[in-house]
mmCIF file of C-alpha atoms in Angstrom:
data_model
loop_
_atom_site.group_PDB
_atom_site.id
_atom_site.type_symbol
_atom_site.label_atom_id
_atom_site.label_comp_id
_atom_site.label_asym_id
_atom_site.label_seq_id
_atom_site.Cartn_x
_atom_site.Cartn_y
_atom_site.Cartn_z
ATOM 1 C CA UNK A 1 17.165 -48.691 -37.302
ATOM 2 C CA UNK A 2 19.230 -50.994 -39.974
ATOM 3 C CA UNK A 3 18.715 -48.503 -42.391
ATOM 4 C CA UNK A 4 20.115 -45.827 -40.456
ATOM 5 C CA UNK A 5 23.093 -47.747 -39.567
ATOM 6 C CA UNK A 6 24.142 -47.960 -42.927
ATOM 7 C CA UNK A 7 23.398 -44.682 -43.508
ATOM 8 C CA UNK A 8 26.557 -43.272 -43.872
ATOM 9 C CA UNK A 9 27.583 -46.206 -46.116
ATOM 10 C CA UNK A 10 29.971 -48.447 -43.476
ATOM 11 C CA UNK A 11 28.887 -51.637 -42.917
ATOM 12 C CA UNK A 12 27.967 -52.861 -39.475
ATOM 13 C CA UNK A 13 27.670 -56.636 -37.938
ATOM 14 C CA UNK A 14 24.798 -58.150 -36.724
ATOM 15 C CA UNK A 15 26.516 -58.201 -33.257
ATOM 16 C CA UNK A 16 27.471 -54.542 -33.399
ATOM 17 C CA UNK A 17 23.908 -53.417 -34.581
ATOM 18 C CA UNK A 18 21.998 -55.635 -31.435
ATOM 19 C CA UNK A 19 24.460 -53.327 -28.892
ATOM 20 C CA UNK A 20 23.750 -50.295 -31.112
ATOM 21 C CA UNK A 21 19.759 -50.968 -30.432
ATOM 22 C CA UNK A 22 20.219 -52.054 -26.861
ATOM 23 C CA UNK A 23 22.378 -48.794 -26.152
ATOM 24 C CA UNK A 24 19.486 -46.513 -28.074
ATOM 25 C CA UNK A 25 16.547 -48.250 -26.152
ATOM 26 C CA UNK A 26 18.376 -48.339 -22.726
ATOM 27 C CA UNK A 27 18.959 -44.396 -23.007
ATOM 28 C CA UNK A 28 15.349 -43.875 -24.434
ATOM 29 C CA UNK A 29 14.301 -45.380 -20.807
ATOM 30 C CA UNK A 30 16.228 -43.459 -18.638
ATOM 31 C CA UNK A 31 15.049 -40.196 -20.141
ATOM 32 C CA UNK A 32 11.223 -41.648 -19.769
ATOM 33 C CA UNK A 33 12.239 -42.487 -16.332
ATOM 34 C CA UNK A 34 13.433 -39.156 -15.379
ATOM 35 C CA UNK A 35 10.867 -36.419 -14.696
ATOM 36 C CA UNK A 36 9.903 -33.488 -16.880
ATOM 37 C CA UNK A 37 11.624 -30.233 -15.722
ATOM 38 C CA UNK A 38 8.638 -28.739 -16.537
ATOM 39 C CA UNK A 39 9.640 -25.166 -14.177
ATOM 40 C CA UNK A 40 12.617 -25.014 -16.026
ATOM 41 C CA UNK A 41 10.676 -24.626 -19.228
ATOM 42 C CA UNK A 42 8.661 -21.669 -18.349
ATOM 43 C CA UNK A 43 9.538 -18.537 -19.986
ATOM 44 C CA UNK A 44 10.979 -15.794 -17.971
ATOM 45 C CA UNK A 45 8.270 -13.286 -17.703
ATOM 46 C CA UNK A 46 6.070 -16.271 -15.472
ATOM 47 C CA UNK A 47 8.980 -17.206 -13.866
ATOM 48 C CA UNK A 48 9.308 -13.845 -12.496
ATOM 49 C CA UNK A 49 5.481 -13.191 -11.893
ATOM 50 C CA UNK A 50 6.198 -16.459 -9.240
ATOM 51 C CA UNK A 51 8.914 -14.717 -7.835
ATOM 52 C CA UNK A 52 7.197 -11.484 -6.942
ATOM 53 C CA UNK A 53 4.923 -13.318 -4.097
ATOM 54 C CA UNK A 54 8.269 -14.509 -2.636
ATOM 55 C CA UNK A 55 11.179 -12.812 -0.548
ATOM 56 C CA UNK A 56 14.252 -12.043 -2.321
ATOM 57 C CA UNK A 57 15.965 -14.454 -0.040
ATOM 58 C CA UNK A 58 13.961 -17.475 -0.939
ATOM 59 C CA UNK A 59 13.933 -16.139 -4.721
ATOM 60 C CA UNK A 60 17.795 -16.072 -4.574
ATOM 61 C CA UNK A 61 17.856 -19.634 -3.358
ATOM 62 C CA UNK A 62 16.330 -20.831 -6.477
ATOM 63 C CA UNK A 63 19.715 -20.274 -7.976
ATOM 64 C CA UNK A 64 21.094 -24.130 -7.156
ATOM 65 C CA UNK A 65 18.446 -25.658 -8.821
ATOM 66 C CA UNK A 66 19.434 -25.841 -12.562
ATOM 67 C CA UNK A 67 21.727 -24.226 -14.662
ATOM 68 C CA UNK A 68 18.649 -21.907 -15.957
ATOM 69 C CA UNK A 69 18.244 -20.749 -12.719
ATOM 70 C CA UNK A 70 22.153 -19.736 -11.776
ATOM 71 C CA UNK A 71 21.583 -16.191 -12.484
ATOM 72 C CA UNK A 72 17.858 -15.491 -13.087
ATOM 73 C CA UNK A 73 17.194 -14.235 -9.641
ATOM 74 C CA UNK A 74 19.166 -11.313 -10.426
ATOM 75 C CA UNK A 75 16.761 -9.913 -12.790
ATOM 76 C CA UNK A 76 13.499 -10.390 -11.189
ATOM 77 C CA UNK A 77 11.210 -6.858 -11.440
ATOM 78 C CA UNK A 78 10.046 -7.109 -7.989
ATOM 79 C CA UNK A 79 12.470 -7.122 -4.873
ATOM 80 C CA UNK A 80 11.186 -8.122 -1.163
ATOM 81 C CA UNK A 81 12.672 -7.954 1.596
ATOM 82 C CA UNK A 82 12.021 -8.442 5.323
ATOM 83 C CA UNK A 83 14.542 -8.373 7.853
ATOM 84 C CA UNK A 84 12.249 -11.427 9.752
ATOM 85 C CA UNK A 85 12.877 -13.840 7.001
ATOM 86 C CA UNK A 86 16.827 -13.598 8.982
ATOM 87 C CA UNK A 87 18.085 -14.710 12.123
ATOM 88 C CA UNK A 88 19.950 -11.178 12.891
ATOM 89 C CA UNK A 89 19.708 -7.615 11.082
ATOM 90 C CA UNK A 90 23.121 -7.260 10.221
ATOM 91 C CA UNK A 91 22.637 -10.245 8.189
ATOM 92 C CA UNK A 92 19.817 -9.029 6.204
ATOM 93 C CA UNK A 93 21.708 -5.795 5.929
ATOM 94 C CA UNK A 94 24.281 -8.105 4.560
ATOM 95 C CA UNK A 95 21.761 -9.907 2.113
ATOM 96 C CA UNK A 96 20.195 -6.385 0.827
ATOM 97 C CA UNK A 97 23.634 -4.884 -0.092
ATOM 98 C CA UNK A 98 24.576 -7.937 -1.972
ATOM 99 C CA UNK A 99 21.308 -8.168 -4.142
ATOM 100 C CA UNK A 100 21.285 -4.890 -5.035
ATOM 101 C CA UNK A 101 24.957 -5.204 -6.178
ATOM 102 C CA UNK A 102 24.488 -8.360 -8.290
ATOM 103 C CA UNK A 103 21.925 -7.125 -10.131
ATOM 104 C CA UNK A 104 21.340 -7.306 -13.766
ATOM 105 C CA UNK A 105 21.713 -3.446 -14.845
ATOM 106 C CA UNK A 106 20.305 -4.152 -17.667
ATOM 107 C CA UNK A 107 16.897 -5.357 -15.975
ATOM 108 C CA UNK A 108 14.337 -2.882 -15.195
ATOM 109 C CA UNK A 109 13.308 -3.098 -11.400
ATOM 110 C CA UNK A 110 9.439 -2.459 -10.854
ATOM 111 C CA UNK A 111 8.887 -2.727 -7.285
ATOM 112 C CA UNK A 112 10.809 -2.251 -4.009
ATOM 113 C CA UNK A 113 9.158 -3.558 -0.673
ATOM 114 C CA UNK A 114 11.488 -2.574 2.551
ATOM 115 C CA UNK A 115 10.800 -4.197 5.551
ATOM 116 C CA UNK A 116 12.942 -3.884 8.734
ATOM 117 C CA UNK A 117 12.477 -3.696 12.171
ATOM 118 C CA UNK A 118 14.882 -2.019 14.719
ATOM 119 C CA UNK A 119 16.636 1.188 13.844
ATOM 120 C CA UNK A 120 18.019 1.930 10.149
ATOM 121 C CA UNK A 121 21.551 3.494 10.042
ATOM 122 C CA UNK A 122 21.433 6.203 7.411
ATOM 123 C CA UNK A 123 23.498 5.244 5.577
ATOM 124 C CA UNK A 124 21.699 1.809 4.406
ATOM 125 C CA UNK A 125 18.378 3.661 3.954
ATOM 126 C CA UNK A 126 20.357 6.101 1.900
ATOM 127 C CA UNK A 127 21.497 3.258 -0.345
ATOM 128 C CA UNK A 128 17.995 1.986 -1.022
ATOM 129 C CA UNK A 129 16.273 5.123 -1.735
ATOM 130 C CA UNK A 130 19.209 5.581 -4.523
ATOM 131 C CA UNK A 131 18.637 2.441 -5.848
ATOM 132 C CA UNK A 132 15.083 2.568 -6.131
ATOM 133 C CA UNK A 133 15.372 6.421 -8.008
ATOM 134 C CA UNK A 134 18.158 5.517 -9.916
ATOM 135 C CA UNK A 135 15.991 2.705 -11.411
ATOM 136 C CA UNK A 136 12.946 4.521 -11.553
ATOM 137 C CA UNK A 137 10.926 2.118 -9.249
ATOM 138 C CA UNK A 138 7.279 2.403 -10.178
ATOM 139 C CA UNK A 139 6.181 1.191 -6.415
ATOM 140 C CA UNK A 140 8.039 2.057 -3.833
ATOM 141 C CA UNK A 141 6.826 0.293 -0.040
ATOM 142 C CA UNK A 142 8.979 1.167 2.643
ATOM 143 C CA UNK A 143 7.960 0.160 6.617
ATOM 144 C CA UNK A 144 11.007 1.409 9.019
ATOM 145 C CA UNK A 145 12.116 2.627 11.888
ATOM 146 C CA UNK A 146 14.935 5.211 11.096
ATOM 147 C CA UNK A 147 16.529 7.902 13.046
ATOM 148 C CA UNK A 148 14.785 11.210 13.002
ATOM 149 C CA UNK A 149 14.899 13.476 10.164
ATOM 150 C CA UNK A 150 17.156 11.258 7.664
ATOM 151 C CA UNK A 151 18.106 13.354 4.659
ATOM 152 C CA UNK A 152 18.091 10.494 2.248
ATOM 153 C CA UNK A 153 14.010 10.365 2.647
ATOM 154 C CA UNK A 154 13.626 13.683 1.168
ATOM 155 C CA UNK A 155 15.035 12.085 -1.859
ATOM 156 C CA UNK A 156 12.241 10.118 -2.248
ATOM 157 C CA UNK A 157 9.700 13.107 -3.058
ATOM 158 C CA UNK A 158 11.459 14.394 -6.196
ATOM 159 C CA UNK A 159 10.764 10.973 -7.658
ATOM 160 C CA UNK A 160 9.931 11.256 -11.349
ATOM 161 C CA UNK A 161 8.852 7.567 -11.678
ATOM 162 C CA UNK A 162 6.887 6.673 -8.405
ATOM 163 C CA UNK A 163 3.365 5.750 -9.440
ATOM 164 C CA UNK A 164 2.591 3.856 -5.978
ATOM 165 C CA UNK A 165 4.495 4.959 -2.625
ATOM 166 C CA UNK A 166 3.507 3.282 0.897
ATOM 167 C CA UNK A 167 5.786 4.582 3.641
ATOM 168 C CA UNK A 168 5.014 3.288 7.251
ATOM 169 C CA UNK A 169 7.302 4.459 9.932
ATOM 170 C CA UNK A 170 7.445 2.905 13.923
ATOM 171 C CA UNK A 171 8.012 6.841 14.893
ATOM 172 C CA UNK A 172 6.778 10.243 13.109
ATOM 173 C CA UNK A 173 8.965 11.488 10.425
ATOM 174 C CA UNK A 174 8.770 14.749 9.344
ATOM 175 C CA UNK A 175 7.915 15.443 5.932
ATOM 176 C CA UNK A 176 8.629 18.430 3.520
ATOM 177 C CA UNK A 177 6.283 20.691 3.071
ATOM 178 C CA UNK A 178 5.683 20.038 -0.487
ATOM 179 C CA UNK A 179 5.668 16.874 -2.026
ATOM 180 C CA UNK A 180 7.045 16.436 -6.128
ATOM 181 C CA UNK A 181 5.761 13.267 -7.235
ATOM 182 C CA UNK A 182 3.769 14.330 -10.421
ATOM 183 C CA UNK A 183 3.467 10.744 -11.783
ATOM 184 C CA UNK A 184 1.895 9.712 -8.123
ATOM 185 C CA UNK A 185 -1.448 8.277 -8.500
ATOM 186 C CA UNK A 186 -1.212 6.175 -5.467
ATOM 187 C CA UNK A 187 0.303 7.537 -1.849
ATOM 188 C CA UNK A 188 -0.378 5.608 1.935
ATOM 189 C CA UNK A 189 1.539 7.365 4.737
ATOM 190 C CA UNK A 190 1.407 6.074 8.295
ATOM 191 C CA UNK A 191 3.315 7.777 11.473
ATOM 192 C CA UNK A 192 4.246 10.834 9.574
ATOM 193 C CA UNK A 193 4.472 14.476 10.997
ATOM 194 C CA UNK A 194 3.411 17.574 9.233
ATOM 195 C CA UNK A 195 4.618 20.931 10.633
ATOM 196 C CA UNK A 196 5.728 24.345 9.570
ATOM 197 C CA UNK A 197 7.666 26.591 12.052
ATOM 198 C CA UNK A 198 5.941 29.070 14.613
ATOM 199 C CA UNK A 199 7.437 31.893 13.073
ATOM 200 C CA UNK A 200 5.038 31.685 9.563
ATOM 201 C CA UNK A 201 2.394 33.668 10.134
ATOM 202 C CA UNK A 202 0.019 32.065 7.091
ATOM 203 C CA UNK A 203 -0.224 28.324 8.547
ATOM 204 C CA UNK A 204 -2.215 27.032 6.070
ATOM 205 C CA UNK A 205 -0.407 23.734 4.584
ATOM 206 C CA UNK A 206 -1.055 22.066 1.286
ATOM 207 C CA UNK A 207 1.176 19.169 0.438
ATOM 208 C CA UNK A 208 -0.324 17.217 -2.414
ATOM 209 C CA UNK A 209 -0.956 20.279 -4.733
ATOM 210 C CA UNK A 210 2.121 19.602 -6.432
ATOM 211 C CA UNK A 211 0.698 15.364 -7.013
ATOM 212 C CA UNK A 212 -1.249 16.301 -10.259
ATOM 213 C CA UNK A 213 -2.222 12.459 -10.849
ATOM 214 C CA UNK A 214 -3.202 11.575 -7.440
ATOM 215 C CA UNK A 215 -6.329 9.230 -7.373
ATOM 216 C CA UNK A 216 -5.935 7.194 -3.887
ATOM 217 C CA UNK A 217 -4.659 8.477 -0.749
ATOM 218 C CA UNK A 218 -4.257 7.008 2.866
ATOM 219 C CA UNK A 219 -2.913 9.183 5.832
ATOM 220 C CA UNK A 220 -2.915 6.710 9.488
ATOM 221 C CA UNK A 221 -1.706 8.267 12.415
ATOM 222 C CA UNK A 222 -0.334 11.545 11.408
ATOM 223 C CA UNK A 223 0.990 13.992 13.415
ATOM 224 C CA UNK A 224 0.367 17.572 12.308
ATOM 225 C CA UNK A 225 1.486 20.497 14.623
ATOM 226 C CA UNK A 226 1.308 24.315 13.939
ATOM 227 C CA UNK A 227 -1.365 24.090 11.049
ATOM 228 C CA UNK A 228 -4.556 26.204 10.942
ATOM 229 C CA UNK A 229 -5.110 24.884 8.058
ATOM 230 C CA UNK A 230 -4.494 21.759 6.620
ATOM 231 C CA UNK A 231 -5.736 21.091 2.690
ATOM 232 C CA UNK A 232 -5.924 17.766 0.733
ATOM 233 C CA UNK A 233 -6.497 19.654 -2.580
ATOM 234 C CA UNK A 234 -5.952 17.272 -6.030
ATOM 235 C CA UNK A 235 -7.415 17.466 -9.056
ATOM 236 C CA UNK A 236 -7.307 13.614 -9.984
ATOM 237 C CA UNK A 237 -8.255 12.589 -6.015
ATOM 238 C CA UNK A 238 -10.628 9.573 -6.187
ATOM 239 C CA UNK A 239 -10.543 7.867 -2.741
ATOM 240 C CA UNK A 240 -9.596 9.193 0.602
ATOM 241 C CA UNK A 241 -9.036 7.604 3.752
ATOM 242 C CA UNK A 242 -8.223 9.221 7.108
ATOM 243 C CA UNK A 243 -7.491 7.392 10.023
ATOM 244 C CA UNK A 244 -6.426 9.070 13.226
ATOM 245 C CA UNK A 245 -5.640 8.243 16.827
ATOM 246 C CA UNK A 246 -2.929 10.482 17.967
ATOM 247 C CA UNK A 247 -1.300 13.393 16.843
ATOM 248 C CA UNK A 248 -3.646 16.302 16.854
ATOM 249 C CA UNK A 249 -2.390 18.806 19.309
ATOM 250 C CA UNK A 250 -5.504 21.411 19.655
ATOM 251 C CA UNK A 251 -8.954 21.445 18.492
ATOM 252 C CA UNK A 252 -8.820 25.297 16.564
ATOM 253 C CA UNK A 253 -8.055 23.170 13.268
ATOM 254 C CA UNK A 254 -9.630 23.413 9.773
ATOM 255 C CA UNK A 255 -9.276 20.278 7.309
ATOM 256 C CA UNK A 256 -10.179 21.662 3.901
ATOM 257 C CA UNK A 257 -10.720 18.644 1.326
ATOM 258 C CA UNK A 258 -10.850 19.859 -2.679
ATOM 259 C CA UNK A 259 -10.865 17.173 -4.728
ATOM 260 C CA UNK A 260 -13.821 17.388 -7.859
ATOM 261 C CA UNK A 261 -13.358 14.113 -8.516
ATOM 262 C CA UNK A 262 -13.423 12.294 -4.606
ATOM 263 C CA UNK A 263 -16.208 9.445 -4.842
ATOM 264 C CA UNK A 264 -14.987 7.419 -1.772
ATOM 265 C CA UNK A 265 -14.146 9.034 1.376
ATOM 266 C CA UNK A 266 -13.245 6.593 4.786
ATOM 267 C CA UNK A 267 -13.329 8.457 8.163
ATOM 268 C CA UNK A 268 -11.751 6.149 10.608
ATOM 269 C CA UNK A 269 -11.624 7.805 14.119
ATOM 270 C CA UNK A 270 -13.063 10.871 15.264
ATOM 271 C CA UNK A 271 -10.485 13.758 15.432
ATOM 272 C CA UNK A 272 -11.468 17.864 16.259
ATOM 273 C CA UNK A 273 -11.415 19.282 13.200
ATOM 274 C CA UNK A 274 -13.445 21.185 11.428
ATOM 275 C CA UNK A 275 -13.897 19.351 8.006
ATOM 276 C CA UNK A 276 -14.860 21.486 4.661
ATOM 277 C CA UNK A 277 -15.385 19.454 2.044
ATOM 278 C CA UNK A 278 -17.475 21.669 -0.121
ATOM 279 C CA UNK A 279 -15.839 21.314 -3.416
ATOM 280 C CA UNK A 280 -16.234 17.393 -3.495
ATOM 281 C CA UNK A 281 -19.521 17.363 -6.286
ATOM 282 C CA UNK A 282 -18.627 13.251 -7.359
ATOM 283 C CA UNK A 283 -18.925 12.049 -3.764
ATOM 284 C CA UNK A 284 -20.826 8.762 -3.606
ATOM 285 C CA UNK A 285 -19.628 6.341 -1.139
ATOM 286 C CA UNK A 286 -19.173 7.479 2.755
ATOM 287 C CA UNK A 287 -17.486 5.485 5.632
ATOM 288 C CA UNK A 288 -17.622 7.121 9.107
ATOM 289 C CA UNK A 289 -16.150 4.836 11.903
ATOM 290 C CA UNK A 290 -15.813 6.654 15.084
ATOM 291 C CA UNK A 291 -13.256 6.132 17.940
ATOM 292 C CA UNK A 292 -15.599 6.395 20.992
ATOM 293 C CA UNK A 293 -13.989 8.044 24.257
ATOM 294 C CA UNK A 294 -14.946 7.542 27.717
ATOM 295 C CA UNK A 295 -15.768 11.485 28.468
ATOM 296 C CA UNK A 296 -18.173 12.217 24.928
ATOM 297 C CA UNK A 297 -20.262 15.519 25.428
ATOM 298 C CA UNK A 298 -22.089 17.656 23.925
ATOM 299 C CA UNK A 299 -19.238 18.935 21.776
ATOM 300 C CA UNK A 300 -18.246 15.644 19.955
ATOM 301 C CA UNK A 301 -22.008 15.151 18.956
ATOM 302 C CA UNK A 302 -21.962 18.636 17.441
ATOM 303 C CA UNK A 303 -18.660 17.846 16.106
ATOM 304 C CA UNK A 304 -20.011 14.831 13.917
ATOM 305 C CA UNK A 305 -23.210 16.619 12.918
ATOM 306 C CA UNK A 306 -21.069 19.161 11.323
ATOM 307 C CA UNK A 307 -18.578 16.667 9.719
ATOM 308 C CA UNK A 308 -21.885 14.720 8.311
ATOM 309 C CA UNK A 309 -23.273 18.150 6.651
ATOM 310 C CA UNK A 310 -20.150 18.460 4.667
ATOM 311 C CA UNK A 311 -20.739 15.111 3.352
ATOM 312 C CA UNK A 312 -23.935 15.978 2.251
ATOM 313 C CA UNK A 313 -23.688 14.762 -1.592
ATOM 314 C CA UNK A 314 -22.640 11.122 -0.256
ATOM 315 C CA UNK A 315 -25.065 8.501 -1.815
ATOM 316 C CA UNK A 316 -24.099 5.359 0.061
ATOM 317 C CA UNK A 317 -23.064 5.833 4.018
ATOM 318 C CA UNK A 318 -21.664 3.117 6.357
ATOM 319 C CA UNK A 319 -21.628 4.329 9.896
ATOM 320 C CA UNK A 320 -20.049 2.310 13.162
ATOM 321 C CA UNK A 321 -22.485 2.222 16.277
ATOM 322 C CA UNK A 322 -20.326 4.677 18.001
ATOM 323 C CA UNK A 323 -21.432 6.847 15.545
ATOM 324 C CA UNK A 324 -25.101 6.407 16.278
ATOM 325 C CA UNK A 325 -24.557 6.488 20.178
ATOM 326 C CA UNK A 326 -22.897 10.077 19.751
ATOM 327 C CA UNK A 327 -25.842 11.306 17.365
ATOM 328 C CA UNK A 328 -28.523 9.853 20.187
ATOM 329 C CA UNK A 329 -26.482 11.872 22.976
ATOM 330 C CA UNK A 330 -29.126 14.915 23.192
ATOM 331 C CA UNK A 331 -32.612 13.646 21.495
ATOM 332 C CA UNK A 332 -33.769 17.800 21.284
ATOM 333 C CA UNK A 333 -30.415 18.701 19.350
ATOM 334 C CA UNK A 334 -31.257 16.700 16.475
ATOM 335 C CA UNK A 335 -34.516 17.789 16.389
ATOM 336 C CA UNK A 336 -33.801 21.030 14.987
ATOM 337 C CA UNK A 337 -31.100 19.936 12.835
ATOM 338 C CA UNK A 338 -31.951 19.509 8.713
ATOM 339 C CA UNK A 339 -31.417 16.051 7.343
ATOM 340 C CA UNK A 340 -27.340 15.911 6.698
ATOM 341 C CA UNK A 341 -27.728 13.331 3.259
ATOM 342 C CA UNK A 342 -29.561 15.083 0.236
ATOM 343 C CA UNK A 343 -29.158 12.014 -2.344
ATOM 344 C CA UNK A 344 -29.388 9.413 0.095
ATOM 345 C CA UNK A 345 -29.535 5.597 -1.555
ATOM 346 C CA UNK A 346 -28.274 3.628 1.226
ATOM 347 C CA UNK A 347 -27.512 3.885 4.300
ATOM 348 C CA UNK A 348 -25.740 0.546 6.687
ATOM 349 C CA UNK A 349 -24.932 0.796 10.126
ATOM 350 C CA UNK A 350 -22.511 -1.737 11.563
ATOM 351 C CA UNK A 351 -24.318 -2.611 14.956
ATOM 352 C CA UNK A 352 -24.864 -5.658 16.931
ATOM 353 C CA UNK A 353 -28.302 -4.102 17.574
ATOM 354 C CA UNK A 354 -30.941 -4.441 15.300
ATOM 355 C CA UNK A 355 -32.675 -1.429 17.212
ATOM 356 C CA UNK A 356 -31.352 2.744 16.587
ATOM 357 C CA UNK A 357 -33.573 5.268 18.242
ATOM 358 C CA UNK A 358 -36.084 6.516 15.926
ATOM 359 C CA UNK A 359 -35.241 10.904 16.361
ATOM 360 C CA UNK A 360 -31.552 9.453 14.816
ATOM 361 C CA UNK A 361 -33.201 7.470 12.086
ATOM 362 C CA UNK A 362 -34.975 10.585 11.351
ATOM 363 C CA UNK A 363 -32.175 12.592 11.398
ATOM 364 C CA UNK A 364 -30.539 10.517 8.597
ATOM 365 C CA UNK A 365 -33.523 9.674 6.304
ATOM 366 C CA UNK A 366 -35.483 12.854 6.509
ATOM 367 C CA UNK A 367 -34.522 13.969 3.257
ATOM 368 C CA UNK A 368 -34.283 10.408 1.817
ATOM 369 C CA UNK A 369 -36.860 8.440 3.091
ATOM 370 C CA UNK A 370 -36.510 5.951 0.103
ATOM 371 C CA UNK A 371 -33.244 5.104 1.091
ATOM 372 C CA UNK A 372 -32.340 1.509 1.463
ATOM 373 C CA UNK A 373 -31.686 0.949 5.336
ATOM 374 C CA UNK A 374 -29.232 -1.907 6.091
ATOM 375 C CA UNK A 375 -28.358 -2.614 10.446
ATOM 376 C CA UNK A 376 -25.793 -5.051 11.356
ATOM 377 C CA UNK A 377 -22.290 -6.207 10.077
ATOM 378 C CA UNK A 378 -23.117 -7.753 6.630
#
């Protein structure tokens, strides 16, 4: 310490280098008594990978806790938000218009999730939708209730950069009837309505011809009117689910599935339709939960045998117990019937029976009889 004192070649007192030490060892234990900043040291990209399993709102918050933080928030890739996280809408409106005004242009943004209850004015769905094309969002998650027909959704489908959309709606929006997003490869649409007008006289519908790279697709609850025909045709098509409740308005309706390349397929509810599926070679894995009504007949039995045959190349099948109580409806009709399941491996039924009658067990094994046979909800 001496030595560096008379460093710079004045000399010092004895006096003056004891307060020289004492100041150098009294700041040496304040900084060992203050803690590490140890967040504050991270580099950006982690920073931000905490940031995307938090609202925008709490993420913009972090903003008065060190000088680092004063304006990193407006970068983040990922933007949340979720009108709940605020005591009234107009202040989340509010919030949302602000964030997306203070951002960092030169950031990229990655993914938009939208959540707001109550209704949407146009004008503020408009203004997200921009902002999430004009910065080529990747994945896109949007759950709304809007006004009917908004324009600024069919801005959405001309997307060049959407690789992952999720659209949930609290009432059916109509769609168009074609859908552009050729880098798609990942689509979930809930409480949407497909239509085309009375006066077409081919009503055979096709909306994901135009998604070249689709590989996973999810439709819950849609509403489809004035179809015939309605075809899930994709070359890339990997994994389908179909869930249904509502919506279907008559039974005279065909559901035409061509996908080569479909290896998971998830029934979930029971709807009449008449499913082809005869171009799906690569199917493997089958999930058939049915939605069982008080007034089954005859009819929805046949119905199910029918869907079942055009699953035929399925290797591994789940089905509910409501399944098996509609195949056990009419013993004799089954008897006649041909095995649906040609490369049967395994088969699971979810049941809190250990018992299924034997003429449905049949049914299902005949032409596998090595299959691996798993009852219950494991």
């Amino acid at each position: 310490m001496d030595k560096q004192l008379e460093r710079g070649g004045v000399g010092f007192s004895e006096r003056e280098k004891k307060m020289v030490r004492m100041k150098v060892r009294n700041r040496a234990e304040e900084e060992e008594e203050q803690p590490e900043d140890r967040l504050s040291n991270l580099p950006d990209s982690l920073i931000h990978y905490i940031f995307s399993f938090m609202d925008t709102k709490f993420v913009a918050q972090t903003c008065v806790l060190s000088t680092r933080f004063k304006h990193l928030w407006t970068s983040v890739p990922n933007l949340n938000f979720q009108s709940c996280y605020f005591p009234r809408v107009y202040l989340f409106t509010k919030f949302v218009s602000r964030v997306l005004s203070r951002r960092d242009s030169s950031s990229n943004v990655s993914t938009l999730n939208f959540v707001r209850g109550g209704i949407v004015e146009r004008r503020h769905m408009k203004r997200i939708i921009n902002f999430a094309i004009h910065h080529n969002v990747q994945q896109l998650n949007i759950t709304v209730s809007v006004d009917r027909d908004p324009s600024s959704l069919s801005l959405i489908f001309n997307s060049k950069s959407l690789v992952n959309l999720k659209l949930i709606f609290c009432h059916f929006q109509n769609l168009p009837n074609s859908l552009n997003l050729t880098a798609l490869t990942t689509l979930h649409l809930e409480k949407v309505s497909f239509s085309i007008s009375n006066d077409k006289s081919n009503k055979c519908f096709d909306p994901f011809s135009n998604c070249l790279n689709l590989k996973n697709l999810t439709l819950i609850n849609c509403f489809i009117r004035g179809l015939d025909v309605f075809t899930i045709g994709s070359p890339q098509l990997a994994k389908l689910t179909l869930s249904f409740c509502c919506g279907w308005e008559d039974i005279n309706r065909k559901f035409v599935v061509t996908a080569p390349k479909l290896s998971c397929f998830h029934l979930d509810g029971f709807p009449p339709l008449e499913l082809s599926a005869d171009n799906v070679p690569s199917l493997e894995t089958v999930q058939v939960s049915v939605s069982r009504s008080s007034n089954e007949d005859k009819e929805d039995m046949v119905a199910l045998i029918n869907v079942l045959k055009e699953l035929r190349n399925a290797k591994f099948v789940t089905l509910d117990l409501d399944a098996i109580k509609i195949l056990s409806m009419v013993p004799s009709l089954l008897e006649h019937q041909p095995s649906p399941f040609t490369n049967l491996k395994s088969l699971k039924v979810r049941s809190t029976t250990s018992t299924i009658p034997d003429h449905v067990m049949s049914y299902l094994l005949n032409c596998s009889p090595s299959a691996a046979v798993v009852v219950g909800f494991q």
